[in-house]
Protein backbone atom coordinates (compact mmCIF):
# COMPACT_ATOMS: atom_id res chain seq x y z
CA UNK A 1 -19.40 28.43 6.09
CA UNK A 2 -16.81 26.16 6.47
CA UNK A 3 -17.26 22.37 8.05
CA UNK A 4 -14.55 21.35 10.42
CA UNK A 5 -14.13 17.62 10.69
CA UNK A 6 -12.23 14.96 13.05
CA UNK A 7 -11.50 11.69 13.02
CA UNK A 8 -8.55 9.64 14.19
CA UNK A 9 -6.70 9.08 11.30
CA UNK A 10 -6.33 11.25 8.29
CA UNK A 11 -5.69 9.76 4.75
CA UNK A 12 -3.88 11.39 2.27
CA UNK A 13 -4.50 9.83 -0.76
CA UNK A 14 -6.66 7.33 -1.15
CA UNK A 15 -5.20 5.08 -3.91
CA UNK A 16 -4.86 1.52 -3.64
CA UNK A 17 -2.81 1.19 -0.39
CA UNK A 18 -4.41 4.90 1.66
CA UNK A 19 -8.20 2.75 1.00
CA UNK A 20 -6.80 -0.47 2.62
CA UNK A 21 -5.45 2.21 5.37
CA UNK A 22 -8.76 3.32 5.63
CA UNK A 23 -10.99 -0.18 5.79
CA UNK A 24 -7.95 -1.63 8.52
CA UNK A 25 -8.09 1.79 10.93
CA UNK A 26 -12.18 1.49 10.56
CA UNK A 27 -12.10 -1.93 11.21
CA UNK A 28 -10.19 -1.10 14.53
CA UNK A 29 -13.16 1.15 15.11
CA UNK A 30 -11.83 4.43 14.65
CA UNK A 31 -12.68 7.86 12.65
CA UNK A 32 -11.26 8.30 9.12
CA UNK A 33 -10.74 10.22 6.74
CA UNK A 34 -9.91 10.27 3.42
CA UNK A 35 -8.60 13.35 1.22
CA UNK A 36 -8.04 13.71 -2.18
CA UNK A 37 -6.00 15.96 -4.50
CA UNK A 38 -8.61 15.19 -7.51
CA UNK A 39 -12.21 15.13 -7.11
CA UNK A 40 -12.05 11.14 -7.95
CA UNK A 41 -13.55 9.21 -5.41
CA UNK A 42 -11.15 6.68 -3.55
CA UNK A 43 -7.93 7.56 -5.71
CA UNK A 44 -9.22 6.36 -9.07
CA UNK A 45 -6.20 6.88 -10.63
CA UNK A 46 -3.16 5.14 -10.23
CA UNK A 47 0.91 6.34 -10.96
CA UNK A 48 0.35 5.18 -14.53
CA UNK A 49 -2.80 7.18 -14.89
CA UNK A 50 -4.86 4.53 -14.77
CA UNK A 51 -7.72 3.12 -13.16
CA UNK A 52 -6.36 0.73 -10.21
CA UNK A 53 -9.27 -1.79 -11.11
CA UNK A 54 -7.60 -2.36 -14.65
CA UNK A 55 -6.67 -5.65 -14.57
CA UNK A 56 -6.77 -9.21 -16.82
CA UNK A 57 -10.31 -9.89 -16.76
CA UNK A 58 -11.32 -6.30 -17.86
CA UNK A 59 -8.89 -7.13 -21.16
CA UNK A 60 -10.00 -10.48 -21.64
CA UNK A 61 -13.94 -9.91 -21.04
CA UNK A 62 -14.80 -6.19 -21.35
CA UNK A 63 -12.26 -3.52 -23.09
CA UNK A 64 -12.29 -2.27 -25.85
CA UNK A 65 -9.49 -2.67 -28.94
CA UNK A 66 -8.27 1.27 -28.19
CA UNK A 67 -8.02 0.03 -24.87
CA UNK A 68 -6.25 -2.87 -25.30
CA UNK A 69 -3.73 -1.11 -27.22
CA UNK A 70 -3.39 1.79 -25.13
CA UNK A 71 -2.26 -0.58 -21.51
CA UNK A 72 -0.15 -3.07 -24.38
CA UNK A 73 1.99 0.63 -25.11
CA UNK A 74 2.24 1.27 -21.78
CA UNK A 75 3.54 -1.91 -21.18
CA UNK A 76 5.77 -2.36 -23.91
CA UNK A 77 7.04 1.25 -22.91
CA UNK A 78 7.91 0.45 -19.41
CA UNK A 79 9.64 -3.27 -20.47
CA UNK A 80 11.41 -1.56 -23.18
CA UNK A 81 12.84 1.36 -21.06
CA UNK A 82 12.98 -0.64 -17.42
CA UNK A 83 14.02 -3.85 -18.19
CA UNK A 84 14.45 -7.09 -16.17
CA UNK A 85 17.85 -7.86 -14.89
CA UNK A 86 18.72 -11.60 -16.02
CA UNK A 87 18.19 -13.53 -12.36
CA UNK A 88 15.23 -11.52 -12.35
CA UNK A 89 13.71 -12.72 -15.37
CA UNK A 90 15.02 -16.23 -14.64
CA UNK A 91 12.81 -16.41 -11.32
CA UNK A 92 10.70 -13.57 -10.74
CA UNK A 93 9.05 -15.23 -7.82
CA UNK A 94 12.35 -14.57 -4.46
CA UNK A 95 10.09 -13.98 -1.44
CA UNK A 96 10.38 -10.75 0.51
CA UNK A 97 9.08 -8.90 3.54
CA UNK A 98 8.11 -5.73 3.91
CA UNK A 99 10.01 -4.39 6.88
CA UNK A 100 7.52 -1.76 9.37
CA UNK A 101 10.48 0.50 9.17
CA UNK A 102 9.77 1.54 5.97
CA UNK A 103 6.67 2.86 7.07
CA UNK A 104 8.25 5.08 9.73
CA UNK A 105 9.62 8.45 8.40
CA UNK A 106 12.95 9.58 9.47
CA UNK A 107 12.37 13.20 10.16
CA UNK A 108 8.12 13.13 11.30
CA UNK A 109 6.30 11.77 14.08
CA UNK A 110 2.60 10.64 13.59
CA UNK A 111 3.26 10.25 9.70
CA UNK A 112 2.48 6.26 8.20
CA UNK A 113 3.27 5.95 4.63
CA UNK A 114 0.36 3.86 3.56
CA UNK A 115 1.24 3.12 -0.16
CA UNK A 116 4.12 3.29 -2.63
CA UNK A 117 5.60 6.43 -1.07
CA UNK A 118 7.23 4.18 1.82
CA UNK A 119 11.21 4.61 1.86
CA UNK A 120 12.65 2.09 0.02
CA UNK A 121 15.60 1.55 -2.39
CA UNK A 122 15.58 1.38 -6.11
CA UNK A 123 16.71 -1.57 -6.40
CA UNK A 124 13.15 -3.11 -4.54
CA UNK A 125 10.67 -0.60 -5.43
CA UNK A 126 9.95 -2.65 -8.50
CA UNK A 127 8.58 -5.47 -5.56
CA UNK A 128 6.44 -2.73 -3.84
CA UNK A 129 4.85 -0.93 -6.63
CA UNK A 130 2.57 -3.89 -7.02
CA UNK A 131 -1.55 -3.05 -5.96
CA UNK A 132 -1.34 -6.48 -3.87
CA UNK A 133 1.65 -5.25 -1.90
CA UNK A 134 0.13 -1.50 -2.19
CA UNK A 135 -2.49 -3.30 -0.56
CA UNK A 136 -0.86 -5.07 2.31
CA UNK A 137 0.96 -1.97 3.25
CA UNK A 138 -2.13 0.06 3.37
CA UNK A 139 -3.59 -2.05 5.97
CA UNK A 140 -0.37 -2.61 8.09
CA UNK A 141 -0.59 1.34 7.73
CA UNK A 142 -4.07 1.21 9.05
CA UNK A 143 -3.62 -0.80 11.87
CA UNK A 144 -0.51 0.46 12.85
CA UNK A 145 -2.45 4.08 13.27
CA UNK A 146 -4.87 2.47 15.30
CA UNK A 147 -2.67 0.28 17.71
CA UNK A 148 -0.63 3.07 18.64
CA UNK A 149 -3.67 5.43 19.01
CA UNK A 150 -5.03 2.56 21.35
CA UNK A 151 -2.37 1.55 23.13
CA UNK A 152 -0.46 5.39 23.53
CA UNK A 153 2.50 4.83 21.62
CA UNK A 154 4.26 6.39 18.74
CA UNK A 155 4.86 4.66 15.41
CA UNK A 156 8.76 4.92 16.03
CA UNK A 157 8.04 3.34 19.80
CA UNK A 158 6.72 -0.13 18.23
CA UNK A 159 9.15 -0.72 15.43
CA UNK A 160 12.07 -0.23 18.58
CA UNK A 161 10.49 -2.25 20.86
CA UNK A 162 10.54 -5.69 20.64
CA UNK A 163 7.89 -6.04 22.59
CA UNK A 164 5.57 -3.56 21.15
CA UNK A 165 6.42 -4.62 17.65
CA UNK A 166 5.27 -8.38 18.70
CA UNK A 167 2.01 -6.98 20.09
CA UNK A 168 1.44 -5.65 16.86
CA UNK A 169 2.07 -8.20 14.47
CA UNK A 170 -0.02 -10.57 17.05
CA UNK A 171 -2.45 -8.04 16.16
CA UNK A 172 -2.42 -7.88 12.96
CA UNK A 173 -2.03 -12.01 12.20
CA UNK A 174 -5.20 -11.78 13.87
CA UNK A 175 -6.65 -9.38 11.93
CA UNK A 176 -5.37 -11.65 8.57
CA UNK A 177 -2.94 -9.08 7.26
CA UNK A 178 -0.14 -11.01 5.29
CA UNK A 179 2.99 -10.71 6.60
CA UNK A 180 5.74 -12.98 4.96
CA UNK A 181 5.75 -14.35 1.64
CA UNK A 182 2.49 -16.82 1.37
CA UNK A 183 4.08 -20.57 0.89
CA UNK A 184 1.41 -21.12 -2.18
CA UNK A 185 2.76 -18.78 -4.00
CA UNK A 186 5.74 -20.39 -6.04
């Protein structure tokens, strides 16, 4: 027998940016749901193939040598084949935003990108592929679902109207979501 489910908001993915989707749309109090094209539990795997909670302290405190080589070769493969351009290696640190926009497909209604498959050019998808800004656009993703299912309007509506879109970035400053470069970061 099949189970039939609703909730609010449907996930597709739930990597890095679809859980902080998920957490900012529950937070908001509504129904979610995640799906899943493996049967990993919150996206465990990331574009790379790896685990999205591989980071520094793993490789300094807890991985193995066959580990450690394995993420060095990806590495070395990716700054061997996608290199740096020379202003980007000499400051690696220009501040950007991530404009709602991107978030807002051109040719669906009712559909919020909530990770790295927002539309943006080549040139800065090396800025957005990063879990942090995964992250932040998972929950603007989030709460943008559940502002327009509060207030009525369409995802299109608030990024055209002023108005709207300043009710929703009220919102979500209140809420703590990040949304211009943080002035500690240098």
């Amino acid at each position: 027998m099949k189970k039939e489910y609703s909730a609010h908001v449907v996930i597709v993915g739930g990597s890095t940016g679809g859980c902080a989707a998920a957490l900012a749309a529950a937070r908001m109090g509504r129904n979610v749901i995640i799906t899943e094209e493996t049967d990993w539990l919150g996206g465990q795997l990331t574009s790379q193939a790896v685990p999205p909670d591989e980071h520094s302290y793993i490789e300094q405190f807890g991985c193995t040598r066959g580990y450690r080589r394995f993420r060095d070769g990806v590495r070395a493969y990716y700054s061997h084949h996608f290199p740096l351009t020379a202003r980007a290696r000499a400051d690696s640190r220009l501040p950007f935003q991530i404009p709602l926009g991107c978030l807002i497909p051109v040719r669906m209604n009712n559909v919020i990108p909530a990770c790295k498959n927002i539309g943006v050019t080549h040139i800065t998808n090396g800025c957005y592929r990063l879990h942090p800004v995964e992250w932040n656009i998972g929950e603007a993703a989030g709460y943008l679902s559940a502002f327009c299912l509060d207030k009525g309007y369409s995802p299109r509506q608030v990024r055209n109207d002023r108005e709207k879109l300043e009710q929703f970035q009220q919102m979500i400053a209140r809420e703590g979501v990040e949304m211009q470069w943080p002035t500690s970061v240098k």
